[in-house]
Short mmCIF file of C-alpha atoms in Angstrom, two decimals:
data_model
loop_
_atom_site.label_atom_id
_atom_site.label_comp_id
_atom_site.label_asym_id
_atom_site.label_seq_id
_atom_site.Cartn_x
_atom_site.Cartn_y
_atom_site.Cartn_z
CA MET A 1 -27.28 49.61 -70.51
CA GLN A 2 -24.79 52.58 -70.76
CA ALA A 3 -25.00 55.51 -73.27
CA THR A 4 -21.98 57.32 -73.98
CA LEU A 5 -21.75 60.60 -75.68
CA GLN A 6 -18.32 60.70 -77.72
CA ARG A 7 -17.08 64.09 -79.66
CA ASP A 8 -13.59 64.03 -81.18
CA SER A 9 -12.85 67.80 -80.62
CA PRO A 10 -14.36 70.40 -78.63
CA GLU A 11 -17.97 72.00 -79.57
CA PRO A 12 -17.31 75.14 -81.34
CA GLU A 13 -18.69 78.13 -79.95
CA GLY A 14 -21.60 79.73 -81.77
CA PRO A 15 -24.96 77.72 -82.77
CA VAL A 16 -26.99 76.81 -79.63
CA LYS A 17 -27.56 73.01 -79.07
CA ASP A 18 -30.61 71.61 -81.18
CA ASP A 19 -33.20 69.68 -79.37
CA VAL A 20 -31.13 66.12 -80.13
CA ASP A 21 -28.34 67.40 -78.12
CA MET A 22 -30.03 68.55 -75.43
CA MET A 23 -31.79 65.42 -74.96
CA LEU A 24 -28.59 63.16 -75.56
CA ASP A 25 -27.29 65.24 -72.46
CA GLU A 26 -30.24 64.95 -70.14
CA LEU A 27 -30.41 60.85 -70.80
CA GLU A 28 -26.70 61.18 -70.14
CA GLN A 29 -27.20 63.10 -66.77
CA ASN A 30 -29.94 60.43 -65.90
CA LEU A 31 -28.17 57.43 -66.87
CA ASP A 32 -25.21 58.68 -64.52
CA ALA A 33 -27.56 59.40 -61.83
CA ALA A 34 -29.38 55.93 -62.03
CA ALA A 35 -25.49 54.47 -62.14
CA LEU A 36 -24.63 56.48 -59.27
CA GLY A 37 -27.80 54.96 -57.31
CA ARG A 38 -26.89 51.45 -57.94
CA ARG A 39 -23.11 51.93 -56.47
CA SER A 40 -24.92 53.31 -53.45
CA ASP A 41 -27.12 50.18 -53.18
CA LEU A 42 -24.33 48.12 -53.69
CA MET A 43 -22.46 49.46 -50.76
CA GLN A 44 -25.30 48.36 -48.39
CA VAL A 45 -24.85 44.29 -48.49
CA PRO A 46 -28.41 42.87 -47.72
CA GLU A 47 -28.22 40.50 -44.72
CA LEU A 48 -30.84 38.24 -43.02
CA ALA A 49 -30.63 38.02 -39.52
CA ASP A 50 -33.53 36.02 -37.26
CA TYR A 51 -33.93 33.38 -34.75
CA LEU A 52 -33.96 29.48 -36.26
CA LYS A 53 -33.99 26.15 -35.27
CA TYR A 54 -30.98 24.15 -36.50
CA MET A 55 -30.29 20.15 -36.28
CA LYS A 56 -27.20 18.64 -37.30
CA PRO A 57 -28.40 15.23 -38.12
CA LYS A 58 -25.02 12.83 -38.16
CA LYS A 59 -24.23 14.54 -34.60
CA ILE A 60 -24.73 12.28 -31.54
CA ALA A 61 -26.59 15.21 -30.30
CA ALA A 62 -29.09 14.95 -33.28
CA PHE A 63 -31.38 12.85 -31.62
CA LYS A 64 -32.43 15.90 -28.86
CA GLY A 65 -33.88 17.34 -31.67
CA PHE A 66 -33.80 21.19 -32.82
CA LYS A 67 -31.92 23.77 -31.02
CA ARG A 68 -32.58 27.64 -31.20
CA ALA A 69 -29.96 30.10 -32.15
CA PHE A 70 -29.71 33.05 -33.63
CA PHE A 71 -28.83 33.10 -37.54
CA SER A 72 -27.04 35.68 -39.38
CA PHE A 73 -26.78 35.14 -43.67
CA ARG A 74 -24.35 37.69 -45.32
CA ASP A 75 -23.01 37.60 -48.39
CA LEU A 76 -22.24 33.77 -49.14
CA TYR A 77 -22.03 32.88 -45.50
CA LEU A 78 -24.27 31.69 -42.88
CA SER A 79 -23.08 32.71 -39.16
CA TYR A 80 -25.02 31.77 -35.69
CA TYR A 81 -24.67 32.52 -32.24
CA GLN A 82 -26.41 31.59 -29.02
CA THR A 83 -28.30 35.04 -28.98
CA SER A 84 -28.44 38.03 -30.87
CA ASN A 85 -26.62 39.96 -28.06
CA ASP A 86 -23.25 37.44 -29.26
CA ILE A 87 -23.37 38.94 -32.68
CA ASN A 88 -20.13 40.78 -32.14
CA GLN A 89 -18.22 37.60 -30.58
CA ALA A 90 -16.86 34.50 -32.43
CA PRO A 91 -19.95 32.63 -33.82
CA LEU A 92 -20.87 28.91 -32.62
CA GLY A 93 -20.39 28.15 -36.43
CA HIS A 94 -19.87 29.74 -39.71
CA PHE A 95 -20.21 28.17 -43.00
CA SER A 96 -19.80 29.22 -46.92
CA LEU A 97 -22.62 28.22 -48.79
CA LYS A 98 -21.28 28.39 -52.15
CA GLY A 99 -21.32 24.88 -53.66
CA CYS A 100 -23.65 23.47 -51.10
CA GLU A 101 -26.67 21.65 -51.68
CA VAL A 102 -30.05 23.01 -50.93
CA SER A 103 -33.22 21.07 -50.48
CA PRO A 104 -36.25 21.83 -49.43
CA ASP A 105 -38.50 19.87 -46.70
CA VAL A 106 -41.77 21.26 -46.77
CA SER A 107 -45.33 20.52 -45.67
CA VAL A 108 -47.46 22.99 -45.69
CA SER A 109 -50.35 21.43 -44.12
CA GLN A 110 -48.20 20.41 -41.22
CA GLY A 111 -46.77 24.06 -40.71
CA LYS A 112 -43.27 22.43 -41.67
CA TYR A 113 -40.75 24.44 -43.20
CA GLN A 114 -37.30 23.30 -43.20
CA ILE A 115 -34.09 23.86 -45.15
CA LYS A 116 -31.79 20.97 -45.94
CA LEU A 117 -28.50 21.58 -46.54
CA LEU A 118 -25.18 19.76 -47.31
CA VAL A 119 -22.15 22.29 -46.94
CA PRO A 120 -18.62 21.33 -48.12
CA THR A 121 -16.23 21.61 -45.28
CA ALA A 122 -12.73 20.50 -44.58
CA GLU A 123 -14.11 17.37 -42.84
CA GLY A 124 -16.02 16.75 -45.97
CA MET A 125 -20.01 16.94 -46.58
CA THR A 126 -21.71 18.54 -43.25
CA ASP A 127 -25.61 18.05 -43.18
CA PHE A 128 -27.27 20.97 -41.40
CA VAL A 129 -31.07 21.51 -41.11
CA LEU A 130 -33.07 24.79 -40.68
CA LYS A 131 -36.28 25.26 -39.30
CA CYS A 132 -38.24 28.22 -39.99
CA ASP A 133 -41.49 29.38 -38.22
CA THR A 134 -43.35 31.08 -41.12
CA GLU A 135 -44.04 31.00 -44.78
CA HIS A 136 -42.51 34.10 -45.07
CA GLN A 137 -39.65 33.65 -43.22
CA TYR A 138 -38.77 30.18 -45.07
CA ALA A 139 -39.15 32.04 -48.36
CA ARG A 140 -36.45 34.32 -47.54
CA TRP A 141 -34.07 32.11 -46.31
CA MET A 142 -34.48 29.33 -48.86
CA ALA A 143 -34.07 32.19 -51.69
CA ALA A 144 -30.85 33.31 -50.11
CA CYS A 145 -29.40 29.60 -49.45
CA ARG A 146 -30.16 28.99 -53.02
CA LEU A 147 -28.35 31.86 -54.36
CA ALA A 148 -25.36 31.59 -52.40
CA SER A 149 -25.11 27.79 -53.38
CA ARG A 150 -24.61 29.21 -57.05
CA GLY A 151 -22.02 31.67 -55.62
CA LYS A 152 -24.46 34.75 -55.67
CA SER A 153 -25.75 37.06 -52.62
CA MET A 154 -28.91 38.54 -51.91
CA ALA A 155 -27.69 41.70 -53.63
CA ASP A 156 -28.07 39.87 -56.75
CA SER A 157 -31.36 40.96 -58.99
CA SER A 158 -32.68 37.38 -59.04
CA TYR A 159 -33.38 37.45 -55.22
CA PRO A 160 -36.88 39.27 -55.09
CA GLN A 161 -38.06 36.59 -57.86
CA GLU A 162 -36.63 33.80 -56.10
CA VAL A 163 -38.47 34.98 -52.78
CA GLU A 164 -41.74 35.43 -54.89
CA SER A 165 -41.38 32.02 -56.72
CA ILE A 166 -41.11 30.19 -53.55
CA LYS A 167 -43.78 31.93 -52.13
CA ASN A 168 -46.19 31.39 -55.08
CA LEU A 169 -45.35 27.38 -54.48
CA LEU A 170 -46.41 27.47 -51.08
CA HIS A 171 -49.50 29.42 -51.70
CA MET A 172 -50.42 26.32 -54.62
CA GLN A 173 -49.65 23.86 -52.01
CA SER A 174 -51.43 25.76 -49.34
CA ALA A 175 -54.62 26.29 -51.74
CA THR A 176 -54.20 22.34 -52.74
CA ASN A 177 -54.51 21.67 -49.01
CA GLY A 178 -57.64 23.99 -48.24
CA ARG A 179 -55.22 25.60 -45.97
CA ASN A 180 -54.04 29.20 -46.56
CA GLU A 181 -53.59 30.84 -43.25
CA ASN A 182 -52.07 34.12 -44.77
CA SER A 183 -54.96 34.97 -46.79
CA THR A 184 -58.40 35.58 -46.08
CA ALA A 185 -59.44 35.17 -49.51
CA ARG A 186 -62.60 32.50 -50.71
CA ARG A 187 -61.11 29.45 -51.99
CA SER A 188 -62.35 28.85 -55.16
CA SER A 189 -65.30 27.07 -56.20
CA PRO A 190 -64.55 23.00 -56.97
CA VAL A 191 -64.46 21.78 -60.40
CA LYS A 192 -67.02 19.11 -61.60
CA LEU A 193 -65.03 16.10 -62.84
CA PRO A 194 -66.41 13.95 -65.53
CA SER A 195 -67.72 10.90 -64.98
CA ASP A 196 -65.48 9.16 -66.57
CA PHE A 197 -62.45 10.67 -64.82
CA ASN A 198 -59.43 8.05 -63.89
CA VAL A 199 -57.38 9.45 -60.81
CA ASP A 200 -54.74 6.87 -61.97
CA GLU A 201 -53.91 8.76 -65.23
CA TYR A 202 -52.99 11.89 -63.36
CA VAL A 203 -51.62 10.84 -60.03
CA SER A 204 -48.46 8.95 -59.22
CA GLN A 205 -49.09 5.22 -58.19
CA ARG A 206 -47.10 5.73 -54.79
CA TYR A 207 -49.72 8.59 -53.79
CA VAL A 208 -52.57 6.67 -54.78
CA ARG A 209 -51.58 3.87 -52.58
CA LYS A 210 -51.28 6.10 -49.76
CA ALA A 211 -54.72 7.95 -50.20
CA ARG A 212 -57.41 6.82 -48.25
CA SER A 213 -59.76 6.59 -51.12
CA LYS A 214 -59.67 7.64 -54.81
CA GLN A 215 -62.55 9.78 -54.28
CA ALA A 216 -60.55 11.93 -51.85
CA LEU A 217 -57.76 11.82 -54.34
CA GLN A 218 -60.76 13.17 -57.03
CA GLN A 219 -61.41 16.00 -54.97
CA ARG A 220 -57.68 17.30 -54.30
CA VAL A 221 -57.34 17.14 -58.19
CA ALA A 222 -60.86 19.26 -58.46
CA ASP A 223 -59.60 21.55 -56.06
CA ALA A 224 -55.93 22.17 -57.60
CA HIS A 225 -57.88 22.54 -60.93
CA ALA A 226 -59.98 25.02 -59.43
CA ASN A 227 -56.96 27.16 -58.24
CA VAL A 228 -55.54 27.58 -61.96
CA ARG A 229 -58.40 27.57 -64.16
CA GLN A 230 -59.00 30.95 -64.22
CA LEU A 231 -55.02 31.48 -65.66
CA SER A 232 -54.67 31.61 -69.43
CA SER A 233 -52.88 28.75 -71.10
CA THR A 234 -49.29 30.61 -71.04
CA GLU A 235 -50.02 31.75 -67.31
CA ALA A 236 -50.64 27.95 -66.59
CA LYS A 237 -47.86 26.50 -68.52
CA LEU A 238 -45.54 29.10 -66.70
CA GLN A 239 -46.84 28.31 -63.53
CA TYR A 240 -46.31 24.47 -63.81
CA ILE A 241 -42.86 25.10 -65.13
CA ARG A 242 -41.98 27.03 -61.69
CA ALA A 243 -43.23 24.35 -59.73
CA TRP A 244 -41.12 21.67 -61.71
CA GLN A 245 -37.97 23.80 -61.14
CA ALA A 246 -38.76 24.24 -57.66
CA LEU A 247 -38.94 20.36 -56.98
CA PRO A 248 -35.51 18.68 -55.08
CA GLU A 249 -32.98 17.49 -57.43
CA HIS A 250 -34.76 19.36 -60.18
CA GLY A 251 -33.06 18.70 -63.89
CA MET A 252 -30.83 15.90 -62.12
CA HIS A 253 -30.08 12.94 -64.61
CA TYR A 254 -28.21 9.88 -62.77
CA PHE A 255 -25.48 7.53 -63.99
CA ILE A 256 -23.89 4.37 -62.86
CA VAL A 257 -19.97 4.78 -63.04
CA ARG A 258 -16.76 3.27 -61.90
CA PHE A 259 -14.43 6.11 -60.49
CA ARG A 260 -10.54 4.76 -61.24
CA ASN A 261 -9.08 2.75 -58.66
CA GLY A 262 -12.73 2.24 -57.40
CA ARG A 263 -13.57 -1.24 -56.36
CA LYS A 264 -17.71 -0.83 -56.60
CA ALA A 265 -19.84 1.01 -58.73
CA ASP A 266 -20.99 4.82 -57.69
CA LEU A 267 -23.84 6.69 -58.55
CA ILE A 268 -23.20 10.02 -60.23
CA GLY A 269 -25.97 12.87 -60.97
CA VAL A 270 -25.65 15.57 -63.51
CA ALA A 271 -27.45 18.80 -63.03
CA ILE A 272 -27.18 22.31 -64.90
CA ASN A 273 -24.34 23.69 -62.54
CA ARG A 274 -22.72 20.58 -60.87
CA LEU A 275 -21.95 17.03 -60.53
CA VAL A 276 -22.74 14.97 -57.46
CA LYS A 277 -21.62 11.87 -56.41
CA MET A 278 -24.60 9.95 -54.57
CA ASN A 279 -25.40 7.47 -52.28
CA MET A 280 -26.66 4.64 -54.17
CA ASP A 281 -28.74 3.01 -51.13
CA ASN A 282 -30.49 6.13 -50.32
CA GLY A 283 -29.87 8.86 -52.86
CA GLU A 284 -28.15 11.26 -50.60
CA SER A 285 -25.25 13.49 -51.89
CA ILE A 286 -21.83 12.29 -50.92
CA LYS A 287 -19.45 15.20 -52.47
CA THR A 288 -20.60 17.66 -55.20
CA TRP A 289 -18.47 19.37 -58.08
CA ARG A 290 -19.26 22.65 -59.21
CA PHE A 291 -18.92 23.40 -62.68
CA ALA A 292 -17.77 26.95 -61.82
CA ASN A 293 -14.34 25.40 -60.47
CA MET A 294 -13.83 23.32 -63.47
CA LYS A 295 -10.90 24.24 -65.89
CA LYS A 296 -11.30 21.32 -68.62
CA TRP A 297 -12.64 17.81 -68.89
CA HIS A 298 -11.46 15.25 -71.56
CA VAL A 299 -12.99 12.19 -72.69
CA ASN A 300 -10.82 9.13 -73.62
CA TRP A 301 -12.70 7.27 -76.36
CA GLU A 302 -10.35 4.18 -76.52
CA ILE A 303 -11.42 3.14 -72.71
CA ARG A 304 -14.64 5.61 -72.72
CA HIS A 305 -13.21 7.35 -69.62
CA LEU A 306 -14.16 10.67 -68.60
CA LYS A 307 -11.48 12.84 -66.91
CA ILE A 308 -12.38 16.02 -65.16
CA GLN A 309 -10.40 18.71 -63.73
CA PHE A 310 -11.54 20.99 -60.90
CA GLU A 311 -9.51 23.78 -59.16
CA ASP A 312 -8.82 21.48 -55.89
CA GLU A 313 -8.96 17.97 -57.45
CA ASP A 314 -9.25 15.92 -60.62
CA ILE A 315 -11.37 13.05 -61.23
CA GLU A 316 -12.00 10.05 -63.61
CA PHE A 317 -14.56 7.97 -63.75
CA LYS A 318 -15.96 5.08 -66.74
CA PRO A 319 -19.76 5.21 -66.92
CA LEU A 320 -21.61 1.89 -66.73
CA SER A 321 -25.00 2.36 -67.41
CA ALA A 322 -24.54 4.66 -70.77
CA ASP A 323 -22.09 5.31 -73.22
CA CYS A 324 -19.49 8.02 -72.16
CA LYS A 325 -20.42 10.05 -74.76
CA ILE A 326 -23.99 10.53 -73.09
CA VAL A 327 -22.32 11.70 -70.17
CA HIS A 328 -20.13 13.71 -71.81
CA GLU A 329 -23.08 15.62 -73.94
CA PHE A 330 -25.09 16.29 -70.95
CA ILE A 331 -21.92 17.83 -69.03
CA GLY A 332 -21.25 20.10 -72.14
CA GLY A 333 -25.05 20.78 -72.97
CA TYR A 334 -25.38 21.95 -69.56
CA ILE A 335 -22.18 24.42 -69.53
CA PHE A 336 -23.52 25.73 -72.87
CA LEU A 337 -26.72 26.63 -71.40
CA THR A 338 -24.86 28.61 -68.03
CA MET A 339 -23.05 30.57 -70.75
CA ARG A 340 -26.07 31.63 -72.88
CA SER A 341 -27.46 34.89 -72.02
CA LYS A 342 -30.81 35.81 -70.95
CA GLU A 343 -31.14 37.96 -73.86
CA GLN A 344 -33.97 36.39 -76.22
CA ASN A 345 -32.13 37.88 -79.33
CA GLN A 346 -29.38 36.07 -78.68
CA THR A 347 -27.60 34.39 -81.35
CA LEU A 348 -27.06 30.84 -80.85
CA ASN A 349 -23.36 29.84 -81.03
CA GLU A 350 -23.82 26.71 -82.85
CA GLU A 351 -19.54 26.24 -83.08
CA LEU A 352 -19.67 26.83 -79.44
CA PHE A 353 -22.04 24.14 -78.92
CA HIS A 354 -20.69 21.55 -81.18
CA LYS A 355 -17.30 22.14 -79.44
CA LEU A 356 -18.98 21.45 -75.75
CA THR A 357 -20.71 18.26 -76.76
CA GLY A 358 -18.51 17.15 -79.39
CA GLY A 359 -15.82 15.35 -77.30
CA TRP A 360 -13.08 18.23 -77.32
CA GLY A 361 -14.04 20.09 -73.64
#
């Protein structure tokens, strides 16, 4: 917010400034000082530097496991060196994480804190896995990777909130498993479940099949409930939403399509900020196109094709599992959401919404 006091002509000599003028002058000085402080902060670009373990899964040497190196994260770039003494020399590797795919591989009970990256390079999409030692280290590096994938650095105001959100999710998992090594607080007393409690109504069948017994699952549900029962209804809903948003591939919608000149069907995922071509056998990402790099898109209603023009290439495909109008509405709707301001009092631009979802993207 900026306040500017404008005067059409110099203030006449004579009367002393009244209280309103003095308060406006003081406000202007305070805002100028705050702006100067913000500019000073931006000159100091945040940086992460630490020893981490890494692995390139698709390389022949991957069977040897993780290697240790010194990593530096600055702006949108990740670099790594043999040791910290080599920081001023050429790095062993250097990546821009803008547009990359970031997914967690975490098991708090096993002390496993890994970050899976799928980085766009000249050779195509490159797999890269970072292994952190602690929850705190994981939260900071994971938050930096997520922001960089969206084209934002750690100087962005959302970085601290991203770190805290990741820590809160880890804390929930830690409490659910009965292990919270970073906290000395006592665990909440378990909740007594009703006698007719049916675990099948609360837990996915794939977890029911893996569990030792339904009694063990009921105990985990009771423990998890104990950790949130002190929250208000609104706080519980917000915590649920944050945990849901932190899940891998959150908000991804899948469609089977056939690309132009393609011989077989492909799987694509439409997310809030990107379009992803995926492997139909294992769900791995093959290529990512960011909406931020999109110039325009067009729907050919006669042949039911979508043509999308990006900065570096054009793609065209025909949806097979749904009407092209559905895919078009997802793309246009997500772009509309990214253009919305965080201000709650922002007026809904219905004309823009219908333009983006109605077929004239």
